[in-house]
PDB file of C-alpha atoms and ligand atoms in Angstrom:
ATOM      1  CA  UNK A   1      63.321 -21.627 228.451  1.00 97.00           C
ATOM      2  CA  UNK A   2      65.557 -20.690 231.372  1.00 98.00           C
ATOM      3  CA  UNK A   3      67.149 -17.304 231.909  1.00 98.00           C
ATOM      4  CA  UNK A   4      70.860 -17.414 232.752  1.00 98.00           C
ATOM      5  CA  UNK A   5      71.095 -14.954 235.610  1.00 98.00           C
ATOM      6  CA  UNK A   6      74.538 -13.331 235.485  1.00 98.00           C
ATOM      7  CA  UNK A   7      73.826 -10.951 238.309  1.00 98.00           C
ATOM      8  CA  UNK A   8      72.975 -13.744 240.729  1.00 98.00           C
ATOM      9  CA  UNK A   9      75.857 -15.952 239.557  1.00 98.00           C
ATOM     10  CA  UNK A  10      78.345 -13.084 239.865  1.00 98.00           C
ATOM     11  CA  UNK A  11      77.217 -12.204 243.371  1.00 97.00           C
ATOM     12  CA  UNK A  12      77.504 -15.870 244.474  1.00 98.00           C
ATOM     13  CA  UNK A  13      81.027 -15.993 243.025  1.00 98.00           C
ATOM     14  CA  UNK A  14      81.986 -12.795 244.837  1.00 97.00           C
ATOM     15  CA  UNK A  15      80.675 -14.182 248.100  1.00 97.00           C
ATOM     16  CA  UNK A  16      82.659 -17.404 247.666  1.00 98.00           C
ATOM     17  CA  UNK A  17      85.745 -15.374 246.696  1.00 98.00           C
ATOM     18  CA  UNK A  18      85.592 -13.483 249.974  1.00 98.00           C
ATOM     19  CA  UNK A  19      86.233 -16.760 251.815  1.00 98.00           C
ATOM     20  CA  UNK A  20      88.941 -17.871 249.374  1.00 98.00           C
ATOM     21  CA  UNK A  21      90.699 -14.498 249.630  1.00 98.00           C
ATOM     22  CA  UNK A  22      90.723 -14.610 253.402  1.00 98.00           C
ATOM     23  CA  UNK A  23      92.167 -18.147 253.519  1.00 96.00           C
ATOM     24  CA  UNK A  24      94.801 -17.298 250.883  1.00 97.00           C
ATOM     25  CA  UNK A  25      95.841 -14.227 252.881  1.00 97.00           C
ATOM     26  CA  UNK A  26      96.131 -16.389 256.013  1.00 97.00           C
ATOM     27  CA  UNK A  27      98.145 -19.013 254.157  1.00 96.00           C
ATOM     28  CA  UNK A  28     100.674 -16.632 252.581  1.00 97.00           C
ATOM     29  CA  UNK A  29     100.513 -14.008 255.348  1.00 97.00           C
ATOM     30  CA  UNK A  30     100.344 -11.002 253.062  1.00 97.00           C
ATOM     31  CA  UNK A  31      97.539  -9.012 251.492  1.00 98.00           C
ATOM     32  CA  UNK A  32      96.335  -9.289 247.890  1.00 98.00           C
ATOM     33  CA  UNK A  33      96.530  -6.137 245.769  1.00 98.00           C
ATOM     34  CA  UNK A  34      95.141  -4.961 242.433  1.00 98.00           C
ATOM     35  CA  UNK A  35      96.391  -1.777 240.759  1.00 98.00           C
ATOM     36  CA  UNK A  36      94.038  -0.025 238.344  1.00 98.00           C
ATOM     37  CA  UNK A  37      95.314   2.748 236.086  1.00 98.00           C
ATOM     38  CA  UNK A  38      92.856   5.218 234.647  1.00 98.00           C
ATOM     39  CA  UNK A  39      94.118   7.839 232.218  1.00 98.00           C
ATOM     40  CA  UNK A  40      91.854  10.761 231.425  1.00 97.00           C
ATOM     41  CA  UNK A  41      88.298  11.646 232.219  1.00 95.00           C
ATOM     42  CA  UNK A  42      86.130   9.215 230.228  1.00 95.00           C
ATOM     43  CA  UNK A  43      82.875   8.999 232.212  1.00 94.00           C
ATOM     44  CA  UNK A  44      82.074   5.274 231.690  1.00 92.00           C
ATOM     45  CA  UNK A  45      85.722   4.382 232.479  1.00 95.00           C
ATOM     46  CA  UNK A  46      85.463   6.291 235.749  1.00 96.00           C
ATOM     47  CA  UNK A  47      82.394   4.243 236.681  1.00 95.00           C
ATOM     48  CA  UNK A  48      84.034   0.940 235.664  1.00 94.00           C
ATOM     49  CA  UNK A  49      87.197   1.628 237.678  1.00 96.00           C
ATOM     50  CA  UNK A  50      85.173   2.738 240.711  1.00 95.00           C
ATOM     51  CA  UNK A  51      83.144  -0.500 240.469  1.00 95.00           C
ATOM     52  CA  UNK A  52      86.323  -2.548 240.282  1.00 96.00           C
ATOM     53  CA  UNK A  53      87.728  -0.836 243.381  1.00 96.00           C
ATOM     54  CA  UNK A  54      84.432  -1.371 245.202  1.00 96.00           C
ATOM     55  CA  UNK A  55      84.397  -5.078 244.332  1.00 96.00           C
ATOM     56  CA  UNK A  56      87.982  -5.383 245.636  1.00 97.00           C
ATOM     57  CA  UNK A  57      87.070  -3.754 248.931  1.00 97.00           C
ATOM     58  CA  UNK A  58      84.021  -5.988 249.298  1.00 96.00           C
ATOM     59  CA  UNK A  59      85.988  -9.218 249.027  1.00 97.00           C
ATOM     60  CA  UNK A  60      89.145  -8.192 250.864  1.00 98.00           C
ATOM     61  CA  UNK A  61      91.514  -7.331 248.013  1.00 98.00           C
ATOM     62  CA  UNK A  62      93.446  -4.080 248.376  1.00 98.00           C
ATOM     63  CA  UNK A  63      92.870  -1.760 245.458  1.00 98.00           C
ATOM     64  CA  UNK A  64      95.269   0.925 244.296  1.00 98.00           C
ATOM     65  CA  UNK A  65      93.639   3.324 241.881  1.00 97.00           C
ATOM     66  CA  UNK A  66      95.965   5.582 239.869  1.00 98.00           C
ATOM     67  CA  UNK A  67      94.127   8.434 238.167  1.00 97.00           C
ATOM     68  CA  UNK A  68      96.379  10.098 235.631  1.00 98.00           C
ATOM     69  CA  UNK A  69      95.611  13.180 233.619  1.00 97.00           C
ATOM     70  CA  UNK A  70      95.096  12.917 229.882  1.00 97.00           C
ATOM     71  CA  UNK A  71      98.252  14.531 228.523  1.00 96.00           C
ATOM     72  CA  UNK A  72     100.698  12.943 230.967  1.00 98.00           C
ATOM     73  CA  UNK A  73     103.733  11.745 228.949  1.00 98.00           C
ATOM     74  CA  UNK A  74     103.586   8.095 227.937  1.00 98.00           C
ATOM     75  CA  UNK A  75     106.990   7.556 229.633  1.00 98.00           C
ATOM     76  CA  UNK A  76     105.411   8.396 232.982  1.00 98.00           C
ATOM     77  CA  UNK A  77     102.703   5.778 232.491  1.00 98.00           C
ATOM     78  CA  UNK A  78     105.393   3.255 231.567  1.00 98.00           C
ATOM     79  CA  UNK A  79     107.446   4.256 234.621  1.00 98.00           C
ATOM     80  CA  UNK A  80     104.405   3.743 236.871  1.00 98.00           C
ATOM     81  CA  UNK A  81     103.784   0.289 235.371  1.00 98.00           C
ATOM     82  CA  UNK A  82     107.460  -0.546 235.839  1.00 98.00           C
ATOM     83  CA  UNK A  83     107.174   0.404 239.521  1.00 98.00           C
ATOM     84  CA  UNK A  84     104.011  -1.658 239.942  1.00 98.00           C
ATOM     85  CA  UNK A  85     105.626  -4.622 238.170  1.00 98.00           C
ATOM     86  CA  UNK A  86     108.297  -4.629 240.888  1.00 98.00           C
ATOM     87  CA  UNK A  87     105.955  -3.892 243.798  1.00 98.00           C
ATOM     88  CA  UNK A  88     105.273  -6.998 245.911  1.00 96.00           C
ATOM     89  CA  UNK A  89     102.041  -5.552 247.248  1.00 98.00           C
ATOM     90  CA  UNK A  90     100.606  -5.510 243.716  1.00 98.00           C
ATOM     91  CA  UNK A  91      99.523  -8.867 242.304  1.00 98.00           C
ATOM     92  CA  UNK A  92      97.467  -7.636 239.381  1.00 98.00           C
ATOM     93  CA  UNK A  93      97.758  -4.597 237.099  1.00 98.00           C
ATOM     94  CA  UNK A  94      94.984  -3.334 234.889  1.00 98.00           C
ATOM     95  CA  UNK A  95      94.988  -0.396 232.516  1.00 98.00           C
ATOM     96  CA  UNK A  96      91.435   0.766 231.909  1.00 97.00           C
ATOM     97  CA  UNK A  97      90.676   0.837 228.182  1.00 96.00           C
ATOM     98  CA  UNK A  98      90.171   2.672 225.943  1.00 95.00           C
ATOM     99  CA  UNK A  99      93.160   4.946 226.539  1.00 97.00           C
ATOM    100  CA  UNK A 100      92.984   8.444 225.065  1.00 97.00           C
ATOM    101  CA  UNK A 101      94.024   8.268 221.376  1.00 96.00           C
ATOM    102  CA  UNK A 102      97.394  10.000 221.835  1.00 96.00           C
ATOM    103  CA  UNK A 103      98.831   6.941 223.647  1.00 98.00           C
ATOM    104  CA  UNK A 104     100.235   3.767 222.131  1.00 98.00           C
ATOM    105  CA  UNK A 105      97.872   1.285 223.772  1.00 96.00           C
ATOM    106  CA  UNK A 106      99.656  -1.862 222.689  1.00 96.00           C
ATOM    107  CA  UNK A 107     103.015  -0.573 223.896  1.00 97.00           C
ATOM    108  CA  UNK A 108     101.569   0.312 227.302  1.00 98.00           C
ATOM    109  CA  UNK A 109      99.806  -3.045 227.696  1.00 98.00           C
ATOM    110  CA  UNK A 110     102.993  -4.830 226.623  1.00 97.00           C
ATOM    111  CA  UNK A 111     104.867  -3.280 229.532  1.00 98.00           C
ATOM    112  CA  UNK A 112     102.718  -5.055 232.159  1.00 98.00           C
ATOM    113  CA  UNK A 113     104.430  -8.060 233.772  1.00 98.00           C
ATOM    114  CA  UNK A 114     102.653 -11.072 232.216  1.00 98.00           C
ATOM    115  CA  UNK A 115     102.338 -12.656 235.662  1.00 98.00           C
ATOM    116  CA  UNK A 116     100.293  -9.638 236.772  1.00 98.00           C
ATOM    117  CA  UNK A 117      98.243  -9.441 233.555  1.00 98.00           C
ATOM    118  CA  UNK A 118      94.824 -10.021 235.163  1.00 98.00           C
ATOM    119  CA  UNK A 119      93.074  -8.892 231.961  1.00 97.00           C
ATOM    120  CA  UNK A 120      94.774 -11.700 230.040  1.00 98.00           C
ATOM    121  CA  UNK A 121      95.583  -9.442 227.074  1.00 97.00           C
ATOM    122  CA  UNK A 122      99.297 -10.217 226.806  1.00 97.00           C
ATOM    123  CA  UNK A 123     100.709 -12.377 224.037  1.00 97.00           C
ATOM    124  CA  UNK A 124     102.022 -14.710 226.768  1.00 98.00           C
ATOM    125  CA  UNK A 125      98.632 -15.286 228.379  1.00 98.00           C
ATOM    126  CA  UNK A 126      96.881 -15.580 224.997  1.00 98.00           C
ATOM    127  CA  UNK A 127      99.575 -18.040 223.923  1.00 98.00           C
ATOM    128  CA  UNK A 128      99.034 -20.159 227.033  1.00 97.00           C
ATOM    129  CA  UNK A 129      95.301 -20.247 226.334  1.00 97.00           C
ATOM    130  CA  UNK A 130      95.923 -21.308 222.747  1.00 96.00           C
ATOM    131  CA  UNK A 131      98.291 -24.039 223.910  1.00 96.00           C
ATOM    132  CA  UNK A 132      95.530 -25.378 226.143  1.00 93.00           C
ATOM    133  CA  UNK A 133      97.414 -24.283 229.288  1.00 95.00           C
ATOM    134  CA  UNK A 134      95.402 -21.242 230.377  1.00 96.00           C
ATOM    135  CA  UNK A 135      96.606 -19.229 233.362  1.00 97.00           C
ATOM    136  CA  UNK A 136      95.056 -15.737 233.371  1.00 98.00           C
ATOM    137  CA  UNK A 137      92.215 -15.688 230.847  1.00 98.00           C
ATOM    138  CA  UNK A 138      90.520 -12.517 229.673  1.00 97.00           C
ATOM    139  CA  UNK A 139      87.639 -11.730 232.046  1.00 98.00           C
ATOM    140  CA  UNK A 140      84.619 -11.581 229.714  1.00 98.00           C
ATOM    141  CA  UNK A 141      85.382 -14.896 227.936  1.00 98.00           C
ATOM    142  CA  UNK A 142      86.043 -16.512 231.305  1.00 98.00           C
ATOM    143  CA  UNK A 143      82.684 -15.144 232.470  1.00 98.00           C
ATOM    144  CA  UNK A 144      80.938 -16.742 229.469  1.00 98.00           C
ATOM    145  CA  UNK A 145      82.412 -20.171 230.274  1.00 98.00           C
ATOM    146  CA  UNK A 146      81.650 -19.788 233.968  1.00 98.00           C
ATOM    147  CA  UNK A 147      77.988 -19.087 233.159  1.00 98.00           C
ATOM    148  CA  UNK A 148      77.780 -22.234 231.004  1.00 98.00           C
ATOM    149  CA  UNK A 149      79.378 -24.272 233.798  1.00 98.00           C
ATOM    150  CA  UNK A 150      77.229 -22.774 236.536  1.00 98.00           C
ATOM    151  CA  UNK A 151      74.113 -23.804 234.617  1.00 98.00           C
ATOM    152  CA  UNK A 152      75.698 -27.223 233.952  1.00 98.00           C
ATOM    153  CA  UNK A 153      75.360 -26.853 230.203  1.00 98.00           C
ATOM    154  CA  UNK A 154      77.285 -29.643 228.456  1.00 98.00           C
ATOM    155  CA  UNK A 155      79.958 -28.346 226.064  1.00 98.00           C
ATOM    156  CA  UNK A 156      81.841 -31.452 224.921  1.00 98.00           C
ATOM    157  CA  UNK A 157      80.935 -32.527 221.391  1.00 98.00           C
ATOM    158  CA  UNK A 158      78.444 -29.685 220.948  1.00 99.00           C
ATOM    159  CA  UNK A 159      78.278 -27.371 217.937  1.00 99.00           C
ATOM    160  CA  UNK A 160      79.394 -24.015 219.304  1.00 99.00           C
ATOM    161  CA  UNK A 161      79.124 -20.967 217.064  1.00 99.00           C
ATOM    162  CA  UNK A 162      80.856 -17.734 218.070  1.00 99.00           C
ATOM    163  CA  UNK A 163      79.821 -14.538 216.271  1.00 99.00           C
ATOM    164  CA  UNK A 164      82.726 -12.064 216.545  1.00 98.00           C
ATOM    165  CA  UNK A 165      86.478 -12.610 216.364  1.00 98.00           C
ATOM    166  CA  UNK A 166      87.956  -9.831 218.482  1.00 97.00           C
ATOM    167  CA  UNK A 167      91.077 -10.553 220.507  1.00 96.00           C
ATOM    168  CA  UNK A 168      89.287  -9.664 223.740  1.00 95.00           C
ATOM    169  CA  UNK A 169      86.065 -11.663 223.344  1.00 97.00           C
ATOM    170  CA  UNK A 170      85.425 -13.773 220.213  1.00 98.00           C
ATOM    171  CA  UNK A 171      88.790 -15.494 219.809  1.00 98.00           C
ATOM    172  CA  UNK A 172      89.400 -16.347 223.490  1.00 98.00           C
ATOM    173  CA  UNK A 173      85.792 -17.586 223.886  1.00 98.00           C
ATOM    174  CA  UNK A 174      86.333 -19.849 220.861  1.00 98.00           C
ATOM    175  CA  UNK A 175      89.599 -21.167 222.343  1.00 98.00           C
ATOM    176  CA  UNK A 176      87.953 -21.884 225.691  1.00 98.00           C
ATOM    177  CA  UNK A 177      85.117 -23.794 223.994  1.00 98.00           C
ATOM    178  CA  UNK A 178      87.644 -25.722 221.906  1.00 97.00           C
ATOM    179  CA  UNK A 179      89.609 -26.621 225.036  1.00 96.00           C
ATOM    180  CA  UNK A 180      86.371 -28.115 226.358  1.00 97.00           C
ATOM    181  CA  UNK A 181      85.959 -30.218 223.226  1.00 98.00           C
ATOM    182  CA  UNK A 182      83.195 -28.327 221.460  1.00 98.00           C
ATOM    183  CA  UNK A 183      83.206 -28.175 217.663  1.00 98.00           C
ATOM    184  CA  UNK A 184      83.739 -24.476 217.172  1.00 98.00           C
ATOM    185  CA  UNK A 185      82.819 -22.176 214.280  1.00 98.00           C
ATOM    186  CA  UNK A 186      83.928 -18.547 214.384  1.00 98.00           C
ATOM    187  CA  UNK A 187      81.838 -16.086 212.347  1.00 99.00           C
ATOM    188  CA  UNK A 188      82.722 -12.459 211.640  1.00 98.00           C
ATOM    189  CA  UNK A 189      81.777  -9.454 209.548  1.00 98.00           C
ATOM    190  CA  UNK A 190      82.889 -11.117 206.290  1.00 98.00           C
ATOM    191  CA  UNK A 191      81.095 -14.412 206.951  1.00 98.00           C
ATOM    192  CA  UNK A 192      78.668 -15.261 204.192  1.00 98.00           C
ATOM    193  CA  UNK A 193      75.253 -16.660 205.054  1.00 98.00           C
ATOM    194  CA  UNK A 194      75.641 -16.068 208.794  1.00 98.00           C
ATOM    195  CA  UNK A 195      72.251 -17.648 209.542  1.00 98.00           C
ATOM    196  CA  UNK A 196      73.344 -20.970 208.018  1.00 98.00           C
ATOM    197  CA  UNK A 197      76.038 -21.135 210.692  1.00 98.00           C
ATOM    198  CA  UNK A 198      74.027 -19.819 213.617  1.00 99.00           C
ATOM    199  CA  UNK A 199      71.167 -22.258 212.857  1.00 98.00           C
ATOM    200  CA  UNK A 200      73.542 -25.188 213.446  1.00 98.00           C
ATOM    201  CA  UNK A 201      74.526 -23.951 216.892  1.00 99.00           C
ATOM    202  CA  UNK A 202      73.780 -25.916 220.058  1.00 99.00           C
ATOM    203  CA  UNK A 203      75.622 -23.121 221.866  1.00 99.00           C
ATOM    204  CA  UNK A 204      75.592 -19.649 220.316  1.00 99.00           C
ATOM    205  CA  UNK A 205      77.866 -16.928 221.679  1.00 99.00           C
ATOM    206  CA  UNK A 206      77.325 -13.505 220.156  1.00 99.00           C
ATOM    207  CA  UNK A 207      79.901 -10.716 220.545  1.00 98.00           C
ATOM    208  CA  UNK A 208      79.588  -8.497 217.491  1.00 98.00           C
ATOM    209  CA  UNK A 209      78.405  -5.191 218.917  1.00 97.00           C
ATOM    210  CA  UNK A 210      75.384  -5.023 216.531  1.00 97.00           C
ATOM    211  CA  UNK A 211      72.091  -4.416 218.313  1.00 97.00           C
ATOM    212  CA  UNK A 212      69.583  -7.296 218.017  1.00 97.00           C
ATOM    213  CA  UNK A 213      71.300  -8.742 214.931  1.00 98.00           C
ATOM    214  CA  UNK A 214      70.460 -12.364 215.842  1.00 98.00           C
ATOM    215  CA  UNK A 215      66.753 -12.971 215.316  1.00 98.00           C
ATOM    216  CA  UNK A 216      64.504 -15.965 216.012  1.00 98.00           C
ATOM    217  CA  UNK A 217      64.710 -17.288 212.445  1.00 98.00           C
ATOM    218  CA  UNK A 218      68.514 -17.569 212.801  1.00 99.00           C
ATOM    219  CA  UNK A 219      68.541 -20.144 215.628  1.00 99.00           C
ATOM    220  CA  UNK A 220      67.352 -23.697 216.091  1.00 98.00           C
ATOM    221  CA  UNK A 221      64.986 -24.818 218.816  1.00 98.00           C
ATOM    222  CA  UNK A 222      66.751 -25.682 222.091  1.00 98.00           C
ATOM    223  CA  UNK A 223      69.815 -23.491 221.469  1.00 99.00           C
ATOM    224  CA  UNK A 224      71.786 -22.072 224.421  1.00 99.00           C
ATOM    225  CA  UNK A 225      72.377 -18.359 223.775  1.00 99.00           C
ATOM    226  CA  UNK A 226      75.003 -16.188 225.454  1.00 99.00           C
ATOM    227  CA  UNK A 227      74.707 -12.567 224.408  1.00 98.00           C
ATOM    228  CA  UNK A 228      77.889 -10.594 225.107  1.00 98.00           C
ATOM    229  CA  UNK A 229      76.850  -7.480 223.202  1.00 97.00           C
ATOM    230  CA  UNK A 230      76.130  -4.215 224.947  1.00 96.00           C
ATOM    231  CA  UNK A 231      74.403  -1.658 222.748  1.00 96.00           C
ATOM    232  CA  UNK A 232      72.264   1.351 223.366  1.00 90.00           C
ATOM    233  CA  UNK A 233      69.080   1.861 221.368  1.00 83.00           C
ATOM    234  CA  UNK A 234      66.072   4.153 221.779  1.00 86.00           C
ATOM    235  CA  UNK A 235      64.751   1.954 224.665  1.00 86.00           C
ATOM    236  CA  UNK A 236      68.058   1.768 226.578  1.00 91.00           C
ATOM    237  CA  UNK A 237      70.584  -1.089 226.771  1.00 94.00           C
ATOM    238  CA  UNK A 238      70.202  -4.105 224.530  1.00 96.00           C
ATOM    239  CA  UNK A 239      72.311  -7.037 223.396  1.00 98.00           C
ATOM    240  CA  UNK A 240      73.290  -8.383 219.988  1.00 98.00           C
ATOM    241  CA  UNK A 241      70.410 -10.858 220.256  1.00 98.00           C
ATOM    242  CA  UNK A 242      66.791  -9.948 219.614  1.00 98.00           C
ATOM    243  CA  UNK A 243      65.638 -11.396 222.929  1.00 98.00           C
ATOM    244  CA  UNK A 244      61.900 -11.346 222.138  1.00 97.00           C
ATOM    245  CA  UNK A 245      62.139 -13.516 219.030  1.00 98.00           C
ATOM    246  CA  UNK A 246      65.051 -15.748 220.148  1.00 98.00           C
ATOM    247  CA  UNK A 247      64.078 -16.524 223.772  1.00 98.00           C
ATOM    248  CA  UNK A 248      60.970 -18.618 222.897  1.00 98.00           C
ATOM    249  CA  UNK A 249      63.181 -21.006 220.880  1.00 98.00           C
ATOM    250  CA  UNK A 250      66.100 -21.143 223.337  1.00 98.00           C
ATOM    251  CA  UNK A 251      66.644 -23.631 226.158  1.00 98.00           C
ATOM    252  CA  UNK A 252      68.840 -21.101 227.995  1.00 99.00           C
ATOM    253  CA  UNK A 253      69.497 -17.437 227.284  1.00 99.00           C
ATOM    254  CA  UNK A 254      71.283 -14.508 228.937  1.00 98.00           C
ATOM    255  CA  UNK A 255      69.460 -11.186 229.251  1.00 98.00           C
ATOM    256  CA  UNK A 256      71.097  -7.806 228.565  1.00 97.00           C
ATOM    257  CA  UNK A 257      71.633  -6.223 231.001  1.00 95.00           C
ATOM    258  CA  UNK A 258      72.085  -8.818 233.759  1.00 97.00           C
ATOM    259  CA  UNK A 259      73.795 -11.578 231.769  1.00 98.00           C
ATOM    260  CA  UNK A 260      77.476 -11.556 230.873  1.00 98.00           C
ATOM    261  CA  UNK A 261      78.084  -7.963 232.032  1.00 95.00           C
ATOM    262  CA  UNK A 262      78.069  -8.562 235.808  1.00 95.00           C
ATOM    263  CA  UNK A 263      80.395 -11.564 235.398  1.00 98.00           C
ATOM    264  CA  UNK A 264      83.309  -9.511 234.119  1.00 96.00           C
ATOM    265  CA  UNK A 265      84.256  -7.907 237.445  1.00 96.00           C
ATOM    266  CA  UNK A 266      83.745 -11.196 239.318  1.00 98.00           C
ATOM    267  CA  UNK A 267      86.230 -12.786 236.894  1.00 98.00           C
ATOM    268  CA  UNK A 268      88.690  -9.919 237.419  1.00 98.00           C
ATOM    269  CA  UNK A 269      88.600 -10.677 241.141  1.00 98.00           C
ATOM    270  CA  UNK A 270      89.034 -14.402 240.408  1.00 98.00           C
ATOM    271  CA  UNK A 271      92.060 -13.616 238.220  1.00 98.00           C
ATOM    272  CA  UNK A 272      93.614 -11.343 240.852  1.00 98.00           C
ATOM    273  CA  UNK A 273      93.412 -14.123 243.444  1.00 98.00           C
ATOM    274  CA  UNK A 274      94.818 -16.580 240.897  1.00 98.00           C
ATOM    275  CA  UNK A 275      97.726 -14.248 240.055  1.00 98.00           C
ATOM    276  CA  UNK A 276      98.479 -13.907 243.788  1.00 98.00           C
ATOM    277  CA  UNK A 277      98.460 -17.671 244.263  1.00 97.00           C
ATOM    278  CA  UNK A 278     100.662 -18.229 241.201  1.00 97.00           C
ATOM    279  CA  UNK A 279     103.141 -15.571 242.356  1.00 97.00           C
ATOM    280  CA  UNK A 280     103.324 -17.006 245.851  1.00 96.00           C
ATOM    281  CA  UNK A 281     103.356 -20.633 244.751  1.00 87.00           C
ATOM    282  CA  UNK A 282     106.282 -20.066 242.406  1.00 66.00           C
TER     283      UNK A 282
HETATM  284  P1  NAD B 301      84.806  -5.587 218.351  1.00 52.03           P
HETATM  285  O1  NAD B 301      84.159  -4.458 217.650  1.00 52.03           O
HETATM  286  O2  NAD B 301      86.263  -5.557 218.668  1.00 52.03           O
HETATM  287  O3  NAD B 301      84.560  -6.926 217.507  1.00 52.03           O
HETATM  288  C1  NAD B 301      83.324  -7.207 216.907  1.00 52.03           C
HETATM  289  C2  NAD B 301      83.437  -8.473 216.105  1.00 52.03           C
HETATM  290  O4  NAD B 301      82.163  -8.753 215.559  1.00 52.03           O
HETATM  291  C3  NAD B 301      84.416  -8.376 214.936  1.00 52.03           C
HETATM  292  O5  NAD B 301      85.236  -9.524 214.943  1.00 52.03           O
HETATM  293  C4  NAD B 301      83.525  -8.355 213.696  1.00 52.03           C
HETATM  294  O6  NAD B 301      84.115  -9.067 212.615  1.00 52.03           O
HETATM  295  C5  NAD B 301      82.269  -9.049 214.183  1.00 52.03           C
HETATM  296  N1  NAD B 301      81.076  -8.522 213.503  1.00 52.03           N
HETATM  297  C6  NAD B 301      80.700  -7.238 213.386  1.00 52.03           C
HETATM  298  N2  NAD B 301      79.556  -7.152 212.664  1.00 52.03           N
HETATM  299  C7  NAD B 301      79.209  -8.402 212.326  1.00 52.03           C
HETATM  300  C8  NAD B 301      78.158  -8.965 211.570  1.00 52.03           C
HETATM  301  N3  NAD B 301      77.216  -8.196 211.032  1.00 52.03           N
HETATM  302  N4  NAD B 301      78.130 -10.306 211.423  1.00 52.03           N
HETATM  303  C9  NAD B 301      79.073 -11.090 211.953  1.00 52.03           C
HETATM  304  N5  NAD B 301      80.102 -10.619 212.691  1.00 52.03           N
HETATM  305  C10 NAD B 301      80.179  -9.291 212.871  1.00 52.03           C
HETATM  306  O7  NAD B 301      83.932  -5.826 219.668  1.00 52.03           O
HETATM  307  P2  NAD B 301      84.261  -6.600 221.043  1.00 52.03           P
HETATM  308  O8  NAD B 301      85.199  -5.804 221.852  1.00 52.03           O
HETATM  309  O9  NAD B 301      84.563  -8.025 220.755  1.00 52.03           O
HETATM  310  O10 NAD B 301      82.826  -6.516 221.718  1.00 52.03           O
HETATM  311  C11 NAD B 301      81.684  -7.097 221.142  1.00 52.03           C
HETATM  312  C12 NAD B 301      80.454  -6.676 221.918  1.00 52.03           C
HETATM  313  O11 NAD B 301      80.569  -7.167 223.231  1.00 52.03           O
HETATM  314  C13 NAD B 301      80.263  -5.166 222.049  1.00 52.03           C
HETATM  315  O12 NAD B 301      78.882  -4.885 222.043  1.00 52.03           O
HETATM  316  C14 NAD B 301      80.848  -4.844 223.400  1.00 52.03           C
HETATM  317  O13 NAD B 301      80.270  -3.706 223.977  1.00 52.03           O
HETATM  318  C15 NAD B 301      80.480  -6.084 224.162  1.00 52.03           C
HETATM  319  N6  NAD B 301      81.346  -6.386 225.296  1.00 52.03           N
HETATM  320  C16 NAD B 301      80.745  -6.702 226.461  1.00 52.03           C
HETATM  321  C17 NAD B 301      81.503  -7.016 227.561  1.00 52.03           C
HETATM  322  C18 NAD B 301      80.809  -7.388 228.834  1.00 52.03           C
HETATM  323  O14 NAD B 301      81.362  -7.294 229.896  1.00 52.03           O
HETATM  324  N7  NAD B 301      79.575  -7.871 228.743  1.00 52.03           N
HETATM  325  C19 NAD B 301      82.888  -6.991 227.497  1.00 52.03           C
HETATM  326  C20 NAD B 301      83.506  -6.718 226.274  1.00 52.03           C
HETATM  327  C21 NAD B 301      82.717  -6.408 225.174  1.00 52.03           C
END
């Protein structure tokens, strides 16, 4: 059994990005910029946005952090996004989720220029992915695929089972696997006999948000397991996979923490560079 080390992979990607960013900036003779909008005071969101800004600074991307008070009228958020959409110094725009409940999240996300949608949440970017012409793909799913590729895990023709069908993880992961010619099954909360599906998996991706729900008896020997879940139990952070019973049967497995989690910011940086190149190449 081999551990898929997301922390190491992400730091190698960030190092390589530093070089790519500096040659792109030389080629197009202007800096790369990412705008991050944080509304309210949510403590984890503050940490996530600070980490995103730090990653930008590390690899040579300018970061513009907008901290808005919870209670600011929605029109002002939309006006800020409108300004950023038209600002040449901004190549990517990200609204940190979740927004406080009073705001219409989908309306706010919809106002981001699809060419600057580095989170890949827009109908346009999701549509491109589904057409097999991905441009800016949601960061966590892209991180999952990048881990499989980094560890040279064959995807074509394999039975891939995805547990979870959210728009931000399950569905885009399934589309990415399909685009790489896996045979894909998507399971969800109404799936009957979940174990019958998961036991067929050569590649099992779990993104359900249910602590340790996948146990050793639910997988076949040799399975590759990517655990996207982040849950908190009495011992601290854990994934959706019961690592202790699944790992002995797996050929590859991601730990939680240290698996998919660290990849997300590396993919955000990758997407910001890609958005910059697309905008300048057009
Ligand atoms: P979500 O709640 O939007 O979706 C969960 C999905 O799991 C749903 O489609 C639901 O049908 C399915 N599901 C729930 N219970 C199930 C069950 N018992 N059997 C089968 N399917 C079941 O969650 P999400 O946003 O997709 O996130 C999933 C998990 O991934 C969460 O733990 C979240 O914290 C984590 N996550 C991690 C990262 C990261 O960077 N590592 C990023 C995003 C989400």
